[in-house]
Amino acid sequence: MLASSVRLCAFLIAVLCAFPLLGGEPFGNSQGSLVDGELPDFARRAFQVTQLVLDKHAEPPTRQEMLLCGLIAVHADHSPEGLSRAVSEVKTEDEFVQCLLRFWPTDSNGAGNTALRHDFLRGLGLAAPGGLEFQSAKDIAVQRQLDANRYVGIGITLQSANNAKIYQIGMTFPRGPAAKAGIKAGEYLIEVDGVKAEELSLEQVVDRLRGPEGTTVPLGVARKADGKPRAVTLTRSVVPRQMVVGCRQLEPEKWDPVVGAEVPVGYLRIGEIGGSTVAELREYEAELHARQVDSLILDLRGAHGRQLRHALALADALLDGGGAVGVRLRGGFKSAPLDRDCLFRDWPMAVLVTADTNGFAEWLAGLLQQRRGAIVVGQQTTGAWRFVLSSVELPDNWGVMTLATGVLEHENPPRNAAGRSLSTTVENAAAARRRIIGSHLSRLHPAVRKAADAPYVVTPDVHVESSHNESFSLLSPRQPDLTQSPFVASAIKALAKALGKASSGKQADSGKDQ
Amino acid sequence: MTAARRCNRCIVRLSLAALSLGALLRSAQPQEADVSRTPRLRRPVAMVRQGDEERLFVANQQSGSISVIDPGLNKIVAEYAVGRKLSDLVALRDEQHLAAADEAAGQLILLQRRGATLKELERLDVPAAPVGLELSDDGGQLAAACLWGRCVALVDLVVGKQRAGGKNWRVAKIVELPFAPRKMCFIAESTKLVVADAFGGRLALVDAEQGKLLSVRDLPGHNLRGMTTAGGGRWLLIAHQTASPLARADREDIHWGALLRNNLRWLSSEYVAGEHADLLAASRLEFLGGPDNGAADPGEVLALSDGRVAVAVSGVDALLLSRDDAAGYQRIDVGRRPAALAASSDGQRIYVCNMLSDSLSVVDVSQRRAIAELSLGPQSDLTLAERGELLFYDGRLSLEGWMSCHSCHPDGHTNNQLIDNLSDGSYGDPKRSLTLLGAGDTRPWAWNGGMPDIERQLRLSITSTMQGRDPTDEQIAALAAFVRSLEPPPKIQPPDRNAVEAGQKLFDELGCRNCHPPPSYTAPGVFDVGLSDEHGRHEFNPPSLRGVSQRDRYFHDNRAATLDSVFSKHKHQLKRELSEEQLAALVTFLRSL
């Protein structure tokens, strides 16, 4: 199942599009020891996983809920008779193990058994709001580099046909060592670190390509899969990528950040809320300032991020103080003060969201609307995903589990003009969450609703209903020309209106002052 | 007279000065000993420009001398032995007098200037360790920040109009503070004095006329090392650092400035003086340096008359000068650890005292570069500890120059901030930076007591917390020698002997000495005292109690803000309830350590 889900294209920078956990493949590729061994051993490990969830999760489900979701998952479309009742009576570790063994499909064997164990863990994870992700410590370290935009490698993506052990370079990152050495997308990797690539699995190739900054790796690269390789030795280095882009791509990694014909307006699209997001925004601010632009459309529609501190840094950079923002943890509310640095200070701002904007992006859009008076353009969000993830080590070197240890909150929940809380119904949010999850499992158990009880949705000031297909992946080879986007057009209009008001207001003010 | 003989004469004179310092300094004779050619370390810390002839007077910390410089001639005119350890210098408004602070002597020294000659007029005792001086706009009031005395001495000046008894000055008020002060600034037409924490991030507001503490506020930050007014007094500029407990001490977070940032903060003087509910109302924050280009340890700030601002970035040996037409700052290389700044009378030059290279850089503002570096005199050979001192303040030991040892251990003490590093073996449980003052003999090190020798701890701090290159063994030896040379801070109040004795008895009775045995008041083991970190670790190495009264936060996670609350609120290892008198006695005893 894992192999088929990888199918055609496996990124060397494996999780560049860091999915929200429930939207993506919940496993890393190195959780082998967690699912290995005899079934009773696996059952005991699963019990310990549930214990960690109970100990660390911000809104932990019951152990029975986790076991039930896991067993429903391994049975796919039909639940065995008596499952719910039997699970509800589980209390001790031994009872947990016995229950798992009793309801484990009897005809499973070998590889199928491993796949079932993956399904079990995936189902178990769905019971926990925010899901669970299992990775090796090594993968977590890489993930951290990616989140921080400090990935160290040679700067390529690799693709291989189904287990064919032919590795083609999907793309090269302009500022990476491979691109600098003249390696082009479409070429084939024939040798890696002195070993023929055809003798290696994709994971082994990736392992050999990765290494500490400043170390070297010899490669054999050819134009054709059966061509004679040319030798290239690359020095691994940080491979920066863009987390923020403009509206129109001028050349690789060069974007035009200005839209608007009559009045120029800045347009910046945040792809990732990561380590470099604030620094990139700061550079764009200088460029926009030099081009005498002083209003901004901030596109958060496809923005996603994994690390709380990156989201807090971005909120801090875009808001001029105004008190703390925070996170609800098990031990209570933890707030982070916002300081008085402020990008695009005093600029009118429009923020783009869709119904799928979630997590840090949704939280940020709400903050910008509430505290900065930003005009939110787009669709009402669902509040269905607002978790703060942390990684905890699993016992006995089984790897690392990432889970929701906190929930994003505002100290003062945003309220609409009528003074009502902007909470949506549990049912609506659950429906939205199912869309995000994209899994048949989510409808099987009411535990998933727990995550959906989200009081923080963002209601747009200007609603845009559009079927316009706008890709948000910064890895997409063809980037859309967003100057044609109805979202952008609505935002320009809204900003023009606001600017008109502001300038007439300013005139009135200055008249008063003088 | 040959140079050698002249030199010998100077040394003889210096020796005599050391033997009969008091008598010599009370003599009110001109400071005739020109010691500018004596090989030694000077460590310039403060500088003023005075007189039409554009003379610079530089106070040297280690030599206790004042160098007189003619920058036009690029020449040291003279150097006078003045005190033991000078820390600051101000020029009085009459252009004929200077006041210096002698940190070691606990005195202020009034000097009369005639041309390039200096004559001591009078000394004034102030509380322990005066490290900062600030003069009111009208020149009638001098404030002295007393570091270990944890107070500000407000001094009335009547120079030239002597009081009865021939005194030029007197201490009018002592304003006690809940922290150790260093930088100060008069605002609101000198009716208010802002006093900054030397280590953490507190700001006190003092009514300068009444000599009364009005408020103490927390500024988000630490290491408040530069403070001045700008924009005709509209802005109060503070150079400082901020640390985030949410970030990790790893390459990623350090590179983006998530762990530690170097800042210039623009506070509204009006709101600060008016005690606005939000200290940061109408303020701005500028980041200094950036990814690949850290600006460790911003210090002295100079507001030029044309609106531009210069900041000495002491950890990376640079001056940051604001650009003419765009946001941001341009970096200008100067000498090691720039510590004091002064502008020429025409504003075209900035003079920079380089503390650790014993030199003066001359920066041309329009050319935006240092056009000269003038040595303050011959240096003596550096001892191992002195070589360690150079490294301690060197931001280049860290990844991209973001921080130095001094960033978290200001002058060897603690910045009171929580940092998430690998000192305790894992990320995810930030802990307070520990003071290094007096820590040389308190083996083992780190909160978990996991470091049996200081050399390993220093290496880990550089390669892991600071993510710098692996230092050489020689560098580690030098740093270790420097850390071992750091004395514990002095106690802050003269002990009430009875209370001290009662407190000591309680200390013994309660079993405090099990974990904090004298003379170091720490023990080599780890102990479970009912505290735990985020990883559930509950055994910690007890920090030494020597100089404990000079700390501002207690326990690994800063949960206690006062020594009293360690017991009254957190009931630290109390076997039984203590009466208020007993608690007071115990605290008095601890303060006497």
mmCIF file with all atom_site columns, C-alpha atoms in Angstrom, chain B residues 68-228:
data_model
loop_
_atom_site.group_PDB
_atom_site.id
_atom_site.type_symbol
_atom_site.label_atom_id
_atom_site.label_alt_id
_atom_site.label_comp_id
_atom_site.label_asym_id
_atom_site.label_entity_id
_atom_site.label_seq_id
_atom_site.pdbx_PDB_ins_code
_atom_site.Cartn_x
_atom_site.Cartn_y
_atom_site.Cartn_z
_atom_site.occupancy
_atom_site.B_iso_or_equiv
_atom_site.pdbx_formal_charge
_atom_site.auth_seq_id
_atom_site.auth_comp_id
_atom_site.auth_asym_id
_atom_site.auth_atom_id
_atom_site.pdbx_PDB_model_num
ATOM 1   C CA . VAL B 1 68  ? 43.322 62.298 25.770 1.00 0.00 ? 68  VAL B CA 1
ATOM 2   C CA . ILE B 1 69  ? 43.215 62.162 22.005 1.00 0.00 ? 69  ILE B CA 1
ATOM 3   C CA . ASP B 1 70  ? 43.529 64.724 19.302 1.00 0.00 ? 70  ASP B CA 1
ATOM 4   C CA . PRO B 1 71  ? 41.654 63.043 16.470 1.00 0.00 ? 71  PRO B CA 1
ATOM 5   C CA . GLY B 1 72  ? 42.636 65.772 14.048 1.00 0.00 ? 72  GLY B CA 1
ATOM 6   C CA . LEU B 1 73  ? 46.281 64.890 14.520 1.00 0.00 ? 73  LEU B CA 1
ATOM 7   C CA . ASN B 1 74  ? 45.444 61.224 14.940 1.00 0.00 ? 74  ASN B CA 1
ATOM 8   C CA . LYS B 1 75  ? 47.458 61.293 18.133 1.00 0.00 ? 75  LYS B CA 1
ATOM 9   C CA . ILE B 1 76  ? 47.318 60.390 21.811 1.00 0.00 ? 76  ILE B CA 1
ATOM 10  C CA . VAL B 1 77  ? 48.047 63.645 23.578 1.00 0.00 ? 77  VAL B CA 1
ATOM 11  C CA . ALA B 1 78  ? 48.312 62.220 27.100 1.00 0.00 ? 78  ALA B CA 1
ATOM 12  C CA . GLU B 1 79  ? 47.054 59.500 29.389 1.00 0.00 ? 79  GLU B CA 1
ATOM 13  C CA . TYR B 1 80  ? 46.373 60.066 33.068 1.00 0.00 ? 80  TYR B CA 1
ATOM 14  C CA . ALA B 1 81  ? 46.090 57.524 35.858 1.00 0.00 ? 81  ALA B CA 1
ATOM 15  C CA . VAL B 1 82  ? 42.764 58.373 37.445 1.00 0.00 ? 82  VAL B CA 1
ATOM 16  C CA . GLY B 1 83  ? 41.273 55.379 39.225 1.00 0.00 ? 83  GLY B CA 1
ATOM 17  C CA . ARG B 1 84  ? 41.218 51.610 39.577 1.00 0.00 ? 84  ARG B CA 1
ATOM 18  C CA . LYS B 1 85  ? 38.548 50.469 37.144 1.00 0.00 ? 85  LYS B CA 1
ATOM 19  C CA . LEU B 1 86  ? 36.800 53.190 35.204 1.00 0.00 ? 86  LEU B CA 1
ATOM 20  C CA . SER B 1 87  ? 33.387 52.402 33.804 1.00 0.00 ? 87  SER B CA 1
ATOM 21  C CA . ASP B 1 88  ? 31.928 55.621 32.463 1.00 0.00 ? 88  ASP B CA 1
ATOM 22  C CA . LEU B 1 89  ? 32.711 59.230 31.760 1.00 0.00 ? 89  LEU B CA 1
ATOM 23  C CA . VAL B 1 90  ? 30.600 62.337 31.202 1.00 0.00 ? 90  VAL B CA 1
ATOM 24  C CA . ALA B 1 91  ? 31.493 65.873 30.233 1.00 0.00 ? 91  ALA B CA 1
ATOM 25  C CA . LEU B 1 92  ? 29.889 68.536 32.360 1.00 0.00 ? 92  LEU B CA 1
ATOM 26  C CA . ARG B 1 93  ? 28.043 71.348 30.622 1.00 0.00 ? 93  ARG B CA 1
ATOM 27  C CA . ASP B 1 94  ? 30.597 74.011 31.516 1.00 0.00 ? 94  ASP B CA 1
ATOM 28  C CA . GLU B 1 95  ? 33.050 72.319 29.131 1.00 0.00 ? 95  GLU B CA 1
ATOM 29  C CA . GLN B 1 96  ? 35.681 72.456 31.849 1.00 0.00 ? 96  GLN B CA 1
ATOM 30  C CA . HIS B 1 97  ? 34.959 69.411 33.951 1.00 0.00 ? 97  HIS B CA 1
ATOM 31  C CA . LEU B 1 98  ? 34.582 65.686 33.541 1.00 0.00 ? 98  LEU B CA 1
ATOM 32  C CA . ALA B 1 99  ? 33.058 63.145 35.878 1.00 0.00 ? 99  ALA B CA 1
ATOM 33  C CA . ALA B 1 100 ? 34.273 59.554 35.828 1.00 0.00 ? 100 ALA B CA 1
ATOM 34  C CA . ALA B 1 101 ? 32.887 56.462 37.559 1.00 0.00 ? 101 ALA B CA 1
ATOM 35  C CA . ASP B 1 102 ? 35.325 54.121 39.271 1.00 0.00 ? 102 ASP B CA 1
ATOM 36  C CA . GLU B 1 103 ? 33.582 50.757 39.481 1.00 0.00 ? 103 GLU B CA 1
ATOM 37  C CA . ALA B 1 104 ? 36.172 49.090 41.703 1.00 0.00 ? 104 ALA B CA 1
ATOM 38  C CA . ALA B 1 105 ? 36.501 51.990 44.148 1.00 0.00 ? 105 ALA B CA 1
ATOM 39  C CA . GLY B 1 106 ? 32.758 52.678 44.315 1.00 0.00 ? 106 GLY B CA 1
ATOM 40  C CA . GLN B 1 107 ? 33.444 56.336 43.683 1.00 0.00 ? 107 GLN B CA 1
ATOM 41  C CA . LEU B 1 108 ? 32.767 59.128 41.259 1.00 0.00 ? 108 LEU B CA 1
ATOM 42  C CA . ILE B 1 109 ? 35.747 61.288 40.371 1.00 0.00 ? 109 ILE B CA 1
ATOM 43  C CA . LEU B 1 110 ? 35.430 64.929 39.436 1.00 0.00 ? 110 LEU B CA 1
ATOM 44  C CA . LEU B 1 111 ? 38.147 66.163 37.095 1.00 0.00 ? 111 LEU B CA 1
ATOM 45  C CA . GLN B 1 112 ? 38.987 69.623 35.959 1.00 0.00 ? 112 GLN B CA 1
ATOM 46  C CA . ARG B 1 113 ? 40.124 70.010 32.379 1.00 0.00 ? 113 ARG B CA 1
ATOM 47  C CA . ARG B 1 114 ? 42.386 72.667 31.012 1.00 0.00 ? 114 ARG B CA 1
ATOM 48  C CA . GLY B 1 115 ? 43.151 72.014 27.383 1.00 0.00 ? 115 GLY B CA 1
ATOM 49  C CA . ALA B 1 116 ? 44.444 68.495 27.359 1.00 0.00 ? 116 ALA B CA 1
ATOM 50  C CA . THR B 1 117 ? 45.396 68.378 31.031 1.00 0.00 ? 117 THR B CA 1
ATOM 51  C CA . LEU B 1 118 ? 43.282 66.877 33.748 1.00 0.00 ? 118 LEU B CA 1
ATOM 52  C CA . LYS B 1 119 ? 43.277 67.568 37.468 1.00 0.00 ? 119 LYS B CA 1
ATOM 53  C CA . GLU B 1 120 ? 41.345 65.647 40.036 1.00 0.00 ? 120 GLU B CA 1
ATOM 54  C CA . LEU B 1 121 ? 39.152 67.866 42.153 1.00 0.00 ? 121 LEU B CA 1
ATOM 55  C CA . GLU B 1 122 ? 37.084 65.606 44.310 1.00 0.00 ? 122 GLU B CA 1
ATOM 56  C CA . ARG B 1 123 ? 35.835 62.088 44.933 1.00 0.00 ? 123 ARG B CA 1
ATOM 57  C CA . LEU B 1 124 ? 32.384 61.010 45.956 1.00 0.00 ? 124 LEU B CA 1
ATOM 58  C CA . ASP B 1 125 ? 31.499 57.656 47.505 1.00 0.00 ? 125 ASP B CA 1
ATOM 59  C CA . VAL B 1 126 ? 28.492 55.921 45.973 1.00 0.00 ? 126 VAL B CA 1
ATOM 60  C CA . PRO B 1 127 ? 27.057 52.401 46.454 1.00 0.00 ? 127 PRO B CA 1
ATOM 61  C CA . ALA B 1 128 ? 28.811 49.372 44.989 1.00 0.00 ? 128 ALA B CA 1
ATOM 62  C CA . ALA B 1 129 ? 30.006 49.272 41.417 1.00 0.00 ? 129 ALA B CA 1
ATOM 63  C CA . PRO B 1 130 ? 28.995 52.505 39.675 1.00 0.00 ? 130 PRO B CA 1
ATOM 64  C CA . VAL B 1 131 ? 28.919 51.486 36.001 1.00 0.00 ? 131 VAL B CA 1
ATOM 65  C CA . GLY B 1 132 ? 26.866 54.156 34.286 1.00 0.00 ? 132 GLY B CA 1
ATOM 66  C CA . LEU B 1 133 ? 26.650 57.947 34.411 1.00 0.00 ? 133 LEU B CA 1
ATOM 67  C CA . GLU B 1 134 ? 24.059 60.262 32.950 1.00 0.00 ? 134 GLU B CA 1
ATOM 68  C CA . LEU B 1 135 ? 23.873 64.011 33.137 1.00 0.00 ? 135 LEU B CA 1
ATOM 69  C CA . SER B 1 136 ? 20.647 66.040 33.161 1.00 0.00 ? 136 SER B CA 1
ATOM 70  C CA . ASP B 1 137 ? 20.029 68.566 30.403 1.00 0.00 ? 137 ASP B CA 1
ATOM 71  C CA . ASP B 1 138 ? 20.879 71.548 32.605 1.00 0.00 ? 138 ASP B CA 1
ATOM 72  C CA . GLY B 1 139 ? 23.925 69.820 34.007 1.00 0.00 ? 139 GLY B CA 1
ATOM 73  C CA . GLY B 1 140 ? 22.725 70.160 37.570 1.00 0.00 ? 140 GLY B CA 1
ATOM 74  C CA . GLN B 1 141 ? 22.098 66.507 38.253 1.00 0.00 ? 141 GLN B CA 1
ATOM 75  C CA . LEU B 1 142 ? 24.266 63.496 37.710 1.00 0.00 ? 142 LEU B CA 1
ATOM 76  C CA . ALA B 1 143 ? 22.840 59.989 37.956 1.00 0.00 ? 143 ALA B CA 1
ATOM 77  C CA . ALA B 1 144 ? 25.134 57.048 38.731 1.00 0.00 ? 144 ALA B CA 1
ATOM 78  C CA . ALA B 1 145 ? 23.902 53.505 38.097 1.00 0.00 ? 145 ALA B CA 1
ATOM 79  C CA . CYS B 1 146 ? 25.357 51.241 40.777 1.00 0.00 ? 146 CYS B CA 1
ATOM 80  C CA . LEU B 1 147 ? 25.385 47.722 39.411 1.00 0.00 ? 147 LEU B CA 1
ATOM 81  C CA . TRP B 1 148 ? 25.847 45.546 42.477 1.00 0.00 ? 148 TRP B CA 1
ATOM 82  C CA . GLY B 1 149 ? 24.382 48.173 44.772 1.00 0.00 ? 149 GLY B CA 1
ATOM 83  C CA . ARG B 1 150 ? 21.188 47.751 42.723 1.00 0.00 ? 150 ARG B CA 1
ATOM 84  C CA . CYS B 1 151 ? 20.378 51.407 42.906 1.00 0.00 ? 151 CYS B CA 1
ATOM 85  C CA . VAL B 1 152 ? 20.826 54.792 41.282 1.00 0.00 ? 152 VAL B CA 1
ATOM 86  C CA . ALA B 1 153 ? 22.637 57.542 43.119 1.00 0.00 ? 153 ALA B CA 1
ATOM 87  C CA . LEU B 1 154 ? 21.276 60.986 42.210 1.00 0.00 ? 154 LEU B CA 1
ATOM 88  C CA . VAL B 1 155 ? 24.023 63.534 42.644 1.00 0.00 ? 155 VAL B CA 1
ATOM 89  C CA . ASP B 1 156 ? 23.508 67.303 42.883 1.00 0.00 ? 156 ASP B CA 1
ATOM 90  C CA . LEU B 1 157 ? 26.242 69.174 41.074 1.00 0.00 ? 157 LEU B CA 1
ATOM 91  C CA . VAL B 1 158 ? 27.304 72.695 41.930 1.00 0.00 ? 158 VAL B CA 1
ATOM 92  C CA . VAL B 1 159 ? 30.626 72.688 40.156 1.00 0.00 ? 159 VAL B CA 1
ATOM 93  C CA . GLY B 1 160 ? 32.165 76.125 40.123 1.00 0.00 ? 160 GLY B CA 1
ATOM 94  C CA . LYS B 1 161 ? 29.717 77.379 42.762 1.00 0.00 ? 161 LYS B CA 1
ATOM 95  C CA . GLN B 1 162 ? 31.083 75.406 45.669 1.00 0.00 ? 162 GLN B CA 1
ATOM 96  C CA . ARG B 1 163 ? 28.990 74.714 48.693 1.00 0.00 ? 163 ARG B CA 1
ATOM 97  C CA . ALA B 1 164 ? 30.171 75.471 52.185 1.00 0.00 ? 164 ALA B CA 1
ATOM 98  C CA . GLY B 1 165 ? 32.980 73.080 52.922 1.00 0.00 ? 165 GLY B CA 1
ATOM 99  C CA . GLY B 1 166 ? 34.274 73.215 49.397 1.00 0.00 ? 166 GLY B CA 1
ATOM 100 C CA . LYS B 1 167 ? 32.135 70.407 48.037 1.00 0.00 ? 167 LYS B CA 1
ATOM 101 C CA . ASN B 1 168 ? 31.267 70.413 44.369 1.00 0.00 ? 168 ASN B CA 1
ATOM 102 C CA . TRP B 1 169 ? 28.704 67.653 44.648 1.00 0.00 ? 169 TRP B CA 1
ATOM 103 C CA . ARG B 1 170 ? 26.747 65.485 47.002 1.00 0.00 ? 170 ARG B CA 1
ATOM 104 C CA . VAL B 1 171 ? 24.573 62.410 46.800 1.00 0.00 ? 171 VAL B CA 1
ATOM 105 C CA . ALA B 1 172 ? 21.067 63.800 47.112 1.00 0.00 ? 172 ALA B CA 1
ATOM 106 C CA . LYS B 1 173 ? 19.104 60.567 46.857 1.00 0.00 ? 173 LYS B CA 1
ATOM 107 C CA . ILE B 1 174 ? 19.632 56.847 46.534 1.00 0.00 ? 174 ILE B CA 1
ATOM 108 C CA . VAL B 1 175 ? 16.881 55.148 44.526 1.00 0.00 ? 175 VAL B CA 1
ATOM 109 C CA . GLU B 1 176 ? 16.751 51.426 45.270 1.00 0.00 ? 176 GLU B CA 1
ATOM 110 C CA . LEU B 1 177 ? 15.945 49.151 42.344 1.00 0.00 ? 177 LEU B CA 1
ATOM 111 C CA . PRO B 1 178 ? 14.764 45.559 42.083 1.00 0.00 ? 178 PRO B CA 1
ATOM 112 C CA . PHE B 1 179 ? 17.491 44.854 39.521 1.00 0.00 ? 179 PHE B CA 1
ATOM 113 C CA . ALA B 1 180 ? 21.126 45.642 38.733 1.00 0.00 ? 180 ALA B CA 1
ATOM 114 C CA . PRO B 1 181 ? 21.210 48.784 36.551 1.00 0.00 ? 181 PRO B CA 1
ATOM 115 C CA . ARG B 1 182 ? 23.638 49.946 33.879 1.00 0.00 ? 182 ARG B CA 1
ATOM 116 C CA . LYS B 1 183 ? 22.343 52.202 31.104 1.00 0.00 ? 183 LYS B CA 1
ATOM 117 C CA . MET B 1 184 ? 20.275 55.295 31.868 1.00 0.00 ? 184 MET B CA 1
ATOM 118 C CA . CYS B 1 185 ? 18.699 58.187 30.033 1.00 0.00 ? 185 CYS B CA 1
ATOM 119 C CA . PHE B 1 186 ? 16.998 61.382 31.128 1.00 0.00 ? 186 PHE B CA 1
ATOM 120 C CA . ILE B 1 187 ? 13.712 62.109 29.360 1.00 0.00 ? 187 ILE B CA 1
ATOM 121 C CA . ALA B 1 188 ? 10.880 64.627 29.622 1.00 0.00 ? 188 ALA B CA 1
ATOM 122 C CA . GLU B 1 189 ? 13.225 67.597 29.985 1.00 0.00 ? 189 GLU B CA 1
ATOM 123 C CA . SER B 1 190 ? 15.227 65.686 32.548 1.00 0.00 ? 190 SER B CA 1
ATOM 124 C CA . THR B 1 191 ? 12.337 65.383 34.963 1.00 0.00 ? 191 THR B CA 1
ATOM 125 C CA . LYS B 1 192 ? 12.382 61.604 34.560 1.00 0.00 ? 192 LYS B CA 1
ATOM 126 C CA . LEU B 1 193 ? 15.196 59.111 34.406 1.00 0.00 ? 193 LEU B CA 1
ATOM 127 C CA . VAL B 1 194 ? 14.865 55.784 32.632 1.00 0.00 ? 194 VAL B CA 1
ATOM 128 C CA . VAL B 1 195 ? 17.088 53.072 34.078 1.00 0.00 ? 195 VAL B CA 1
ATOM 129 C CA . ALA B 1 196 ? 17.746 49.795 32.285 1.00 0.00 ? 196 ALA B CA 1
ATOM 130 C CA . ASP B 1 197 ? 18.490 46.356 33.656 1.00 0.00 ? 197 ASP B CA 1
ATOM 131 C CA . ALA B 1 198 ? 22.123 45.401 33.057 1.00 0.00 ? 198 ALA B CA 1
ATOM 132 C CA . PHE B 1 199 ? 21.250 41.738 32.494 1.00 0.00 ? 199 PHE B CA 1
ATOM 133 C CA . GLY B 1 200 ? 17.526 41.094 32.033 1.00 0.00 ? 200 GLY B CA 1
ATOM 134 C CA . GLY B 1 201 ? 14.890 43.286 30.443 1.00 0.00 ? 201 GLY B CA 1
ATOM 135 C CA . ARG B 1 202 ? 13.486 45.575 33.084 1.00 0.00 ? 202 ARG B CA 1
ATOM 136 C CA . LEU B 1 203 ? 13.120 49.322 32.769 1.00 0.00 ? 203 LEU B CA 1
ATOM 137 C CA . ALA B 1 204 ? 12.650 51.556 35.768 1.00 0.00 ? 204 ALA B CA 1
ATOM 138 C CA . LEU B 1 205 ? 11.221 55.039 35.639 1.00 0.00 ? 205 LEU B CA 1
ATOM 139 C CA . VAL B 1 206 ? 12.536 57.410 38.288 1.00 0.00 ? 206 VAL B CA 1
ATOM 140 C CA . ASP B 1 207 ? 11.196 60.816 39.196 1.00 0.00 ? 207 ASP B CA 1
ATOM 141 C CA . ALA B 1 208 ? 14.477 62.698 38.988 1.00 0.00 ? 208 ALA B CA 1
ATOM 142 C CA . GLU B 1 209 ? 13.258 65.685 40.949 1.00 0.00 ? 209 GLU B CA 1
ATOM 143 C CA . GLN B 1 210 ? 11.797 63.715 43.835 1.00 0.00 ? 210 GLN B CA 1
ATOM 144 C CA . GLY B 1 211 ? 14.340 60.903 43.661 1.00 0.00 ? 211 GLY B CA 1
ATOM 145 C CA . LYS B 1 212 ? 11.525 58.385 43.690 1.00 0.00 ? 212 LYS B CA 1
ATOM 146 C CA . LEU B 1 213 ? 11.022 55.121 41.864 1.00 0.00 ? 213 LEU B CA 1
ATOM 147 C CA . LEU B 1 214 ? 7.817  55.488 39.850 1.00 0.00 ? 214 LEU B CA 1
ATOM 148 C CA . SER B 1 215 ? 7.515  52.152 38.091 1.00 0.00 ? 215 SER B CA 1
ATOM 149 C CA . VAL B 1 216 ? 9.362  49.062 36.914 1.00 0.00 ? 216 VAL B CA 1
ATOM 150 C CA . ARG B 1 217 ? 8.259  47.579 33.611 1.00 0.00 ? 217 ARG B CA 1
ATOM 151 C CA . ASP B 1 218 ? 9.310  44.557 31.609 1.00 0.00 ? 218 ASP B CA 1
ATOM 152 C CA . LEU B 1 219 ? 10.665 45.202 28.173 1.00 0.00 ? 219 LEU B CA 1
ATOM 153 C CA . PRO B 1 220 ? 10.601 42.126 25.944 1.00 0.00 ? 220 PRO B CA 1
ATOM 154 C CA . GLY B 1 221 ? 14.318 41.560 25.769 1.00 0.00 ? 221 GLY B CA 1
ATOM 155 C CA . HIS B 1 222 ? 17.598 41.399 27.642 1.00 0.00 ? 222 HIS B CA 1
ATOM 156 C CA . ASN B 1 223 ? 21.106 42.802 27.486 1.00 0.00 ? 223 ASN B CA 1
ATOM 157 C CA . LEU B 1 224 ? 19.919 46.410 27.311 1.00 0.00 ? 224 LEU B CA 1
ATOM 158 C CA . ARG B 1 225 ? 23.280 47.894 26.372 1.00 0.00 ? 225 ARG B CA 1
ATOM 159 C CA . GLY B 1 226 ? 22.578 51.047 24.449 1.00 0.00 ? 226 GLY B CA 1
ATOM 160 C CA . MET B 1 227 ? 20.182 53.862 25.293 1.00 0.00 ? 227 MET B CA 1
ATOM 161 C CA . THR B 1 228 ? 19.783 57.386 23.991 1.00 0.00 ? 228 THR B CA 1
#
